[in-house]
Amino acid sequence: MICLEIPKKLRPLVDQARQVGEYVFRPISRKYDTAEHEYPKELDILASLLKGMNEGGGGTGAGAGGLSEKKKADGKNRNGGNMATVLGMTELCWGDVGLSLTIPGQGLGNSAISAVGSAEQRKRFGHLWAAMAITEPEAGSDPSAVRTTARLDGDQWVLDGEKIFVTCGERADAVVAWATLDRSQGRAAIKSFVVEKGTPGMVVDRLDKKLGIRASDTATVSFTDCRIPKDNILGSPDIKPKRGLSGAKKTFDNTRPIVAAMAIGVARASLELTRELLKRDGIVATSYAGTQLTAHAAEAELYRMEAELEAARLLTVKAAWMADNKIPNSVEASMSKAKAARVGNHITLRCVELCGAAGYGERQLLEKWARDSKILDIFEGTQQIQMLIIARRLLEKPSADLR
Ligand SMILES: Cc1cc2nc3c(=O)[nH]c(=O)nc-3n(C[C@H](O)[C@H](O)[C@H](O)COP(=O)(O)OP(=O)(O)OC[C@H]3O[C@@H](n4cnc5c(N)ncnc54)[C@H](O)[C@@H]3O)c2cc1C
């Protein structure tokens, strides 16, 4: 039987994440939206707390790193790290999406290391904050077009190429960079490599100025004759033509529900504030039952958006639950992201419209939330790419047939 309550053991985590969202993120939300590229030093204390929780084994860290640490389920039917991260991330992003993306030690690269790294690598790189560098000027939605190369030279891999849009690319201690061992062999030759900051040949070229999530740094990083130890490759260096981008898929199956959770958090924040602001204008949204015919148009709109948000939330917890229980969840992970990001974009923007001047002005955070929400329908695979993945799976078509 499916129980849709928040699991008892995860309630403290959800409460803590909510408090961080409310008392740490919200007060500095506008500050780091305005001061783009300034490091949010207030988060350092949060990072130490999360690190302590993870090291102590008692926490279910609400972030990519925390997720992956707890992922090693013991085969029992359970709610584990994926559920914890999804629920925690919802609350953190209710506070602020950009700040949630820049919590030290909780990068997407950390998820990749945990998902595909060996036990030795997880130990060696465990203390690092790792960003993920897949996208290139010529490789966005289609990662198989990656042009960054990696060649073996004695005991070292030599990387050459340029990565764009690297979240935490400047602040993180390392990046997990995707590179091809042999372009002629397509997807199967693409591998990921951990490159630590300070490695000669790795340069952060610039930071992007963005529409939203301005508290999070987005960098262009280049590699020129960049030499890293041979055992910094994640997974096997063997090129197995039938395996494709399996390591990446494994990571995305875990991380897409997290992005969905982010969208749910910020959309819920918008809905809650809109309810409050409309109440001041005498529009009181109480309960759906019995009010359908008499509801004010704005009130009815709130109910519709709440229903959409709940549908997205249910898809998201399902995808996370499946991951925790080792049930293949590629379709559900993509469905949750496609639905939640689309609904999140719609809700945050509609709330701006519903609240008039309060929605569009900078006194409230509604306009910021609409800007922050947009990226959630772009990174980790756009809306269109999620649809494509779902269609391929449902129709059992290979990517060569449906693209
Ligand atoms: C703020 C920000 C942070 C990011 N962080 C990271 C990060 O940390 N690491 C990283 O590697 N990348 C990151 N990205 C990159 C992000 O994942 C890509 O932008 C995204 O995958 C889309 O790639 P693209 O921008 O090259 O668009 P394109 O691939 O050029 O797509 C452009 C448009 O065409 C559509 N499209 C493309 N192919 C198809 C198709 N086959 N069918 C239908 N429609 C299609 C897309 O949906 C999109 O709407 C980030 C991007 C941004 C903006």
Coordinates of C-alpha atoms and ligand atoms in Angstrom, one line a residue:
M1 CA 0.0 0.0 0.0
I2 CA 1.3 3.5 -0.8
C3 CA 1.3 5.9 2.1
L4 CA 1.5 9.5 1.0
E5 CA 2.4 10.9 4.4
I6 CA 5.9 12.2 5.0
P7 CA 7.7 9.2 6.5
K8 CA 8.1 9.6 10.3
K9 CA 11.8 9.2 10.2
L10 CA 12.2 12.0 7.7
R11 CA 10.1 14.5 9.4
P12 CA 13.0 16.0 11.5
L13 CA 15.0 16.4 8.2
V14 CA 12.0 18.1 6.5
D15 CA 11.6 20.4 9.5
Q16 CA 15.2 21.3 9.5
A17 CA 15.3 22.0 5.8
R18 CA 12.2 24.2 6.2
Q19 CA 13.9 26.1 9.0
V20 CA 17.0 26.7 6.8
G21 CA 14.7 27.8 4.0
E22 CA 12.9 30.2 6.3
Y23 CA 15.6 31.5 8.6
V24 CA 18.8 31.2 6.6
F25 CA 17.8 31.5 2.9
R26 CA 14.8 33.9 2.9
P27 CA 16.5 36.7 4.8
I28 CA 19.4 36.8 2.3
S29 CA 17.5 35.9 -0.8
R30 CA 17.2 39.3 -2.3
K31 CA 20.7 40.3 -1.2
Y32 CA 22.4 37.6 -3.4
D33 CA 20.0 38.1 -6.2
T34 CA 21.2 41.7 -6.4
A35 CA 24.8 40.9 -5.6
E36 CA 25.3 38.3 -8.3
H37 CA 28.7 36.5 -8.1
E38 CA 29.2 37.5 -4.5
Y39 CA 29.9 34.3 -2.4
P40 CA 27.1 33.7 0.1
K41 CA 29.3 33.3 3.1
E42 CA 26.3 32.7 5.4
L43 CA 26.1 29.2 3.8
D44 CA 29.5 28.1 5.2
I45 CA 28.0 27.3 8.6
L46 CA 25.3 25.3 6.9
A47 CA 27.9 23.3 5.0
S48 CA 29.7 22.4 8.2
L49 CA 26.4 21.3 9.7
L50 CA 25.5 19.1 6.7
K51 CA 29.1 17.6 6.7
G52 CA 28.8 16.8 10.4
M53 CA 25.4 15.1 9.8
N54 CA 26.8 13.0 6.9
E55 CA 30.0 12.1 8.8
G56 CA 28.0 11.2 11.8
G57 CA 25.9 8.9 9.7
G58 CA 22.8 10.3 11.5
G59 CA 21.7 12.7 8.8
T60 CA 20.0 12.3 5.5
G61 CA 21.7 15.3 4.0
A62 CA 19.4 17.3 1.9
G63 CA 21.5 17.7 -1.2
A64 CA 23.1 15.8 -4.0
G65 CA 26.0 14.6 -1.8
G66 CA 23.7 13.5 1.0
L67 CA 21.5 11.8 -1.5
S68 CA 24.2 9.6 -2.9
E69 CA 25.8 8.7 0.5
K70 CA 22.5 7.2 1.5
K71 CA 21.8 5.5 -1.7
K72 CA 23.2 2.2 -0.9
A73 CA 20.0 0.5 0.1
D74 CA 19.9 -2.9 1.8
G75 CA 17.3 -4.4 -0.4
K76 CA 14.4 -3.7 1.9
N77 CA 11.3 -1.7 0.9
R78 CA 12.2 1.7 2.3
N79 CA 12.5 5.4 2.0
G80 CA 16.1 6.3 1.8
G81 CA 18.4 9.0 0.6
N82 CA 16.5 9.8 -2.6
M83 CA 13.3 10.5 -0.7
A84 CA 15.2 12.4 2.0
T85 CA 16.8 14.6 -0.6
V86 CA 13.6 15.2 -2.6
L87 CA 11.7 16.2 0.6
G88 CA 14.6 18.3 2.0
M89 CA 15.2 20.0 -1.4
T90 CA 11.6 21.0 -1.7
E91 CA 11.8 22.9 1.6
L92 CA 15.2 24.4 0.8
C93 CA 13.9 25.7 -2.5
W94 CA 10.8 27.0 -0.8
G95 CA 13.4 29.2 0.8
D96 CA 15.6 30.0 -2.3
V97 CA 16.6 28.0 -5.3
G98 CA 19.8 29.8 -6.1
L99 CA 21.1 29.4 -2.6
S100 CA 20.1 25.7 -2.5
L101 CA 22.2 25.2 -5.6
T102 CA 25.3 26.6 -4.0
I103 CA 25.4 24.8 -0.6
P104 CA 29.1 23.9 -0.3
G105 CA 29.8 20.2 -0.8
Q106 CA 26.4 19.4 -2.4
G107 CA 27.2 19.6 -6.1
L108 CA 25.9 17.5 -8.9
G109 CA 29.4 16.2 -9.4
N110 CA 29.1 14.7 -5.9
S111 CA 26.1 12.7 -7.1
A112 CA 28.1 11.4 -10.1
I113 CA 31.0 10.4 -7.9
S114 CA 28.7 8.5 -5.6
A115 CA 26.7 6.9 -8.4
V116 CA 29.6 5.7 -10.6
G117 CA 32.8 6.1 -8.6
S118 CA 34.5 3.2 -6.9
A119 CA 34.6 2.8 -3.1
E120 CA 38.2 4.1 -3.2
Q121 CA 37.1 7.2 -5.3
R122 CA 34.2 7.9 -3.0
K123 CA 36.6 8.0 -0.1
R124 CA 39.3 10.0 -1.9
F125 CA 36.9 12.6 -3.3
G126 CA 34.3 12.5 -0.6
H127 CA 35.5 15.7 1.1
L128 CA 35.4 17.7 -2.1
W129 CA 32.6 19.9 -3.4
A130 CA 32.2 18.7 -7.0
A131 CA 30.5 20.5 -9.9
M132 CA 29.4 18.7 -13.1
A133 CA 30.7 19.8 -16.5
I134 CA 28.9 18.2 -19.4
T135 CA 27.6 21.0 -21.5
E136 CA 29.8 22.5 -24.3
P137 CA 29.1 25.2 -26.9
E138 CA 28.3 22.4 -29.4
A139 CA 26.9 19.8 -26.9
G140 CA 23.8 20.8 -24.9
S141 CA 20.7 18.6 -25.2
D142 CA 22.8 16.0 -27.0
P143 CA 25.7 15.1 -24.7
S144 CA 26.9 12.5 -27.2
A145 CA 28.3 15.5 -29.2
V146 CA 30.9 16.2 -26.4
R147 CA 34.1 17.3 -28.0
T148 CA 36.4 17.6 -25.0
T149 CA 39.0 14.9 -25.4
A150 CA 40.8 12.7 -22.9
R151 CA 43.9 10.7 -23.9
L152 CA 46.0 8.5 -21.8
D153 CA 49.7 9.5 -21.5
G154 CA 51.5 7.1 -19.2
D155 CA 49.9 7.4 -15.8
Q156 CA 47.9 10.5 -16.6
W157 CA 44.8 11.5 -18.6
V158 CA 45.2 14.6 -20.6
L159 CA 42.1 16.7 -21.1
D160 CA 41.5 19.4 -23.7
G161 CA 38.3 21.3 -24.4
E162 CA 35.8 23.9 -23.1
K163 CA 32.8 23.5 -20.8
I164 CA 30.1 26.0 -20.4
F165 CA 27.2 26.6 -17.9
V166 CA 29.0 24.8 -15.1
T167 CA 27.0 25.3 -11.9
C168 CA 29.4 26.0 -9.0
G169 CA 32.2 25.9 -11.6
E170 CA 34.1 28.7 -9.7
R171 CA 33.2 27.8 -6.1
A172 CA 33.5 24.0 -6.2
D173 CA 36.8 22.2 -5.3
A174 CA 36.6 20.0 -8.3
V175 CA 34.6 19.4 -11.5
V176 CA 33.4 16.1 -12.9
A177 CA 34.1 16.7 -16.6
W178 CA 32.8 14.6 -19.5
A179 CA 35.2 13.9 -22.3
T180 CA 35.5 11.5 -25.2
L181 CA 38.2 8.9 -25.5
D182 CA 37.5 8.5 -29.2
R183 CA 34.9 10.6 -31.0
S184 CA 34.5 8.0 -33.8
Q185 CA 33.1 5.6 -31.2
G186 CA 30.2 7.8 -30.2
R187 CA 28.5 7.7 -26.8
A188 CA 30.3 4.6 -25.5
A189 CA 33.6 6.5 -25.6
I190 CA 32.4 9.3 -23.3
K191 CA 33.7 9.1 -19.8
S192 CA 33.7 11.3 -16.8
F193 CA 36.8 12.5 -15.0
V194 CA 37.4 14.2 -11.6
V195 CA 39.5 17.3 -12.1
E196 CA 40.6 19.1 -8.9
K197 CA 40.8 22.9 -8.8
G198 CA 44.4 24.1 -9.1
T199 CA 45.3 21.4 -11.6
P200 CA 47.5 23.1 -14.2
G201 CA 45.7 23.6 -17.5
M202 CA 42.3 24.0 -15.9
V203 CA 41.0 27.6 -16.0
V204 CA 37.7 29.2 -15.0
D205 CA 37.4 31.6 -17.9
R206 CA 34.3 33.6 -16.9
L207 CA 31.1 33.7 -14.9
D208 CA 27.7 34.2 -16.6
K209 CA 25.2 36.9 -15.7
K210 CA 21.8 35.3 -15.5
L211 CA 18.0 35.8 -15.5
G212 CA 17.6 33.9 -12.2
I213 CA 19.4 31.7 -9.6
R214 CA 21.9 34.6 -9.4
A215 CA 23.1 33.4 -6.0
S216 CA 24.5 30.3 -7.8
D217 CA 27.7 30.8 -9.9
T218 CA 27.6 29.5 -13.5
A219 CA 31.0 29.3 -15.1
T220 CA 32.9 28.6 -18.3
V221 CA 35.8 26.2 -17.6
S222 CA 38.5 25.3 -20.1
F223 CA 41.1 22.5 -20.1
T224 CA 44.3 22.8 -22.0
D225 CA 46.8 19.9 -21.8
C226 CA 45.2 19.4 -18.4
R227 CA 46.8 16.3 -16.8
I228 CA 45.1 14.3 -14.0
P229 CA 46.0 11.0 -12.4
K230 CA 45.0 7.9 -14.3
D231 CA 42.6 6.7 -11.5
N232 CA 40.6 9.9 -11.7
I233 CA 38.3 8.4 -14.3
L234 CA 34.9 7.4 -12.9
G235 CA 33.9 3.9 -14.1
S236 CA 35.8 1.8 -16.5
P237 CA 38.0 3.2 -19.3
D238 CA 36.9 0.4 -21.5
I239 CA 34.8 1.4 -24.5
K240 CA 31.8 -0.9 -24.6
P241 CA 29.7 0.0 -27.7
K242 CA 26.4 -1.3 -26.3
R243 CA 26.6 0.5 -23.0
G244 CA 26.2 4.1 -24.2
L245 CA 26.0 6.8 -21.5
S246 CA 24.9 4.4 -18.8
G247 CA 26.8 6.1 -15.9
A248 CA 25.2 9.4 -16.8
K249 CA 21.7 7.9 -17.0
K250 CA 22.2 6.4 -13.5
T251 CA 23.1 9.8 -12.2
F252 CA 20.2 11.6 -14.0
D253 CA 17.6 9.0 -12.7
N254 CA 18.6 10.2 -9.2
T255 CA 19.0 13.9 -9.9
R256 CA 15.9 14.6 -12.1
P257 CA 13.5 14.1 -9.2
I258 CA 15.6 16.5 -7.2
V259 CA 15.2 19.2 -9.8
A260 CA 11.5 18.4 -9.8
A261 CA 11.5 18.9 -6.0
M262 CA 13.1 22.3 -6.5
A263 CA 10.4 23.3 -8.8
I264 CA 7.7 22.1 -6.3
G265 CA 9.4 24.1 -3.5
V266 CA 9.6 27.4 -5.4
A267 CA 6.1 27.0 -6.8
R268 CA 4.7 26.3 -3.4
A269 CA 6.4 29.4 -2.1
S270 CA 4.7 31.5 -4.8
L271 CA 1.3 30.0 -4.2
E272 CA 1.5 30.5 -0.4
L273 CA 2.5 34.2 -0.8
T274 CA -0.2 34.7 -3.5
R275 CA -2.8 33.3 -1.2
E276 CA -1.7 35.7 1.5
L277 CA -1.6 38.8 -0.8
L278 CA -5.0 38.0 -2.3
K279 CA -6.4 37.7 1.2
R280 CA -5.5 41.3 1.8
D281 CA -7.7 42.1 -1.2
G282 CA -10.6 40.2 0.3
I283 CA -10.1 37.1 -1.9
V284 CA -10.0 34.3 0.6
A285 CA -9.1 30.8 -0.7
T286 CA -10.3 28.4 1.9
S287 CA -11.1 24.9 0.5
Y288 CA -11.9 23.6 -2.9
A289 CA -15.0 21.6 -1.7
G290 CA -18.3 23.4 -2.4
T291 CA -16.7 26.6 -3.8
Q292 CA -16.2 25.6 -7.4
L293 CA -19.3 27.4 -8.6
T294 CA -19.0 30.5 -6.5
A295 CA -15.3 31.0 -6.3
H296 CA -13.7 34.2 -7.4
A297 CA -11.8 33.7 -10.6
A298 CA -8.4 34.2 -8.8
E299 CA -9.4 31.8 -6.1
A300 CA -10.4 29.2 -8.6
E301 CA -7.1 29.6 -10.3
L302 CA -5.3 29.0 -7.1
Y303 CA -7.2 25.7 -6.6
R304 CA -6.3 24.6 -10.1
M305 CA -2.6 25.4 -9.6
E306 CA -2.6 23.6 -6.2
A307 CA -4.0 20.5 -7.9
E308 CA -1.4 20.6 -10.6
L309 CA 1.3 21.1 -8.0
E310 CA 0.1 18.1 -6.0
A311 CA 0.1 15.9 -9.2
A312 CA 3.7 17.0 -9.8
R313 CA 4.6 16.3 -6.1
L314 CA 3.2 12.8 -6.3
L315 CA 5.1 11.9 -9.5
T316 CA 8.2 13.2 -7.8
V317 CA 8.0 11.2 -4.6
K318 CA 7.1 8.1 -6.7
A319 CA 10.3 8.5 -8.8
A320 CA 12.4 9.0 -5.6
W321 CA 10.8 6.1 -3.9
M322 CA 11.5 3.9 -6.9
A323 CA 15.2 5.0 -6.8
D324 CA 15.4 4.2 -3.1
N325 CA 14.0 0.7 -3.8
K326 CA 16.3 0.0 -6.8
I327 CA 13.3 -0.1 -9.2
P328 CA 14.3 1.3 -12.6
N329 CA 12.8 4.8 -12.7
S330 CA 14.1 6.5 -15.9
V331 CA 10.6 7.2 -17.2
E332 CA 9.2 8.3 -13.8
A333 CA 12.3 10.5 -13.2
S334 CA 11.8 12.2 -16.5
M335 CA 8.0 12.5 -16.0
S336 CA 8.5 14.1 -12.6
K337 CA 10.9 16.6 -14.0
A338 CA 8.9 17.4 -17.1
K339 CA 5.7 17.9 -15.1
A340 CA 7.1 19.7 -12.0
A341 CA 9.2 22.1 -14.0
R342 CA 6.4 23.0 -16.4
V343 CA 3.9 23.4 -13.6
G344 CA 6.5 25.3 -11.6
N345 CA 7.2 27.7 -14.5
H346 CA 3.4 28.2 -14.9
I347 CA 2.6 28.8 -11.3
T348 CA 5.4 31.2 -10.5
L349 CA 4.6 33.3 -13.5
R350 CA 0.9 33.2 -13.0
C351 CA 1.3 34.3 -9.4
V352 CA 3.2 37.4 -10.7
E353 CA 0.2 38.1 -12.8
L354 CA -2.4 37.5 -10.1
C355 CA -0.7 39.8 -7.6
G356 CA -0.4 42.8 -9.9
A357 CA 2.1 45.4 -8.7
A358 CA 3.1 43.2 -5.7
G359 CA 3.8 40.4 -8.1
Y360 CA 5.9 42.4 -10.6
G361 CA 7.7 44.7 -8.2
E362 CA 10.8 43.9 -6.1
R363 CA 9.2 44.4 -2.7
Q364 CA 8.0 40.8 -2.7
L365 CA 9.9 37.8 -4.0
L366 CA 7.3 36.7 -6.6
E367 CA 9.1 38.2 -9.6
K368 CA 12.4 36.6 -8.4
W369 CA 10.8 33.2 -8.0
A370 CA 9.4 33.3 -11.5
R371 CA 12.9 34.1 -12.8
D372 CA 14.5 31.4 -10.6
S373 CA 12.0 28.8 -11.6
K374 CA 12.8 29.0 -15.4
I375 CA 16.1 27.2 -15.2
L376 CA 14.4 24.1 -13.7
D377 CA 12.8 23.5 -17.0
I378 CA 16.1 23.8 -18.8
F379 CA 19.0 22.1 -16.9
E380 CA 19.3 18.4 -16.3
G381 CA 17.5 18.0 -19.7
T382 CA 14.9 20.5 -21.1
Q383 CA 11.2 19.9 -21.2
Q384 CA 11.4 18.7 -24.8
I385 CA 14.2 16.3 -24.0
Q386 CA 12.3 14.8 -21.0
M387 CA 9.4 14.2 -23.4
L388 CA 11.7 12.6 -25.9
I389 CA 13.1 10.3 -23.2
I390 CA 9.6 9.3 -22.0
A391 CA 8.4 8.7 -25.6
R392 CA 11.5 6.5 -26.4
R393 CA 10.9 4.4 -23.3
L394 CA 7.2 4.0 -23.8
L395 CA 7.4 3.3 -27.5
E396 CA 10.5 1.2 -27.0
K397 CA 12.3 3.2 -29.7
P398 CA 16.1 3.7 -29.7
S399 CA 17.4 7.2 -29.7
A400 CA 18.5 6.8 -33.4
D401 CA 14.8 6.3 -34.3
L402 CA 13.2 9.0 -32.2
R403 CA 15.2 12.3 -31.9
Ligands
LIG1 C1 22.0 28.4 -15.3 C2 22.4 27.2 -15.9 C3 23.1 26.2 -15.2 C4 23.5 25.0 -15.8 N1 24.3 24.1 -15.1 C5 24.9 23.1 -15.8 C6 25.8 22.2 -15.1 O1 26.1 22.4 -13.9 N2 26.4 21.3 -15.8 C7 26.2 21.1 -17.1 O2 26.8 20.3 -17.8 N3 25.3 21.9 -17.8 C8 24.6 22.9 -17.1 N4 23.7 23.7 -17.8 C9 23.5 23.4 -19.2 C10 22.1 22.9 -19.5 O3 22.0 21.5 -19.0 C11 21.8 23.0 -21.0 O4 21.6 24.4 -21.2 C12 20.6 22.3 -21.4 O5 20.9 20.9 -21.4 C13 20.2 22.7 -22.8 O6 21.3 22.7 -23.7 P1 21.5 23.9 -24.6 O7 21.5 25.2 -23.8 O8 22.7 23.7 -25.4 O9 20.3 24.0 -25.6 P2 20.1 23.2 -27.0 O10 20.4 21.7 -26.8 O11 20.8 23.9 -28.1 O12 18.5 23.3 -27.1 C14 17.9 24.5 -27.5 C15 16.4 24.2 -27.5 O13 16.1 23.2 -28.5 C16 15.3 22.1 -27.9 N5 15.8 20.8 -28.4 C17 17.0 20.4 -28.5 N6 17.0 19.1 -29.1 C18 15.7 18.8 -29.3 C19 15.1 17.6 -29.8 N7 15.8 16.6 -30.2 N8 13.7 17.7 -29.9 C20 13.0 18.7 -29.5 N9 13.6 19.9 -29.0 C21 14.9 19.9 -28.9 C22 15.7 22.2 -26.4 O14 14.7 21.6 -25.6 C23 15.8 23.7 -26.2 O15 14.5 24.3 -26.0 C24 23.2 24.8 -17.2 C25 22.5 25.8 -17.9 C26 22.1 26.9 -17.3 C27 21.4 28.0 -18.2

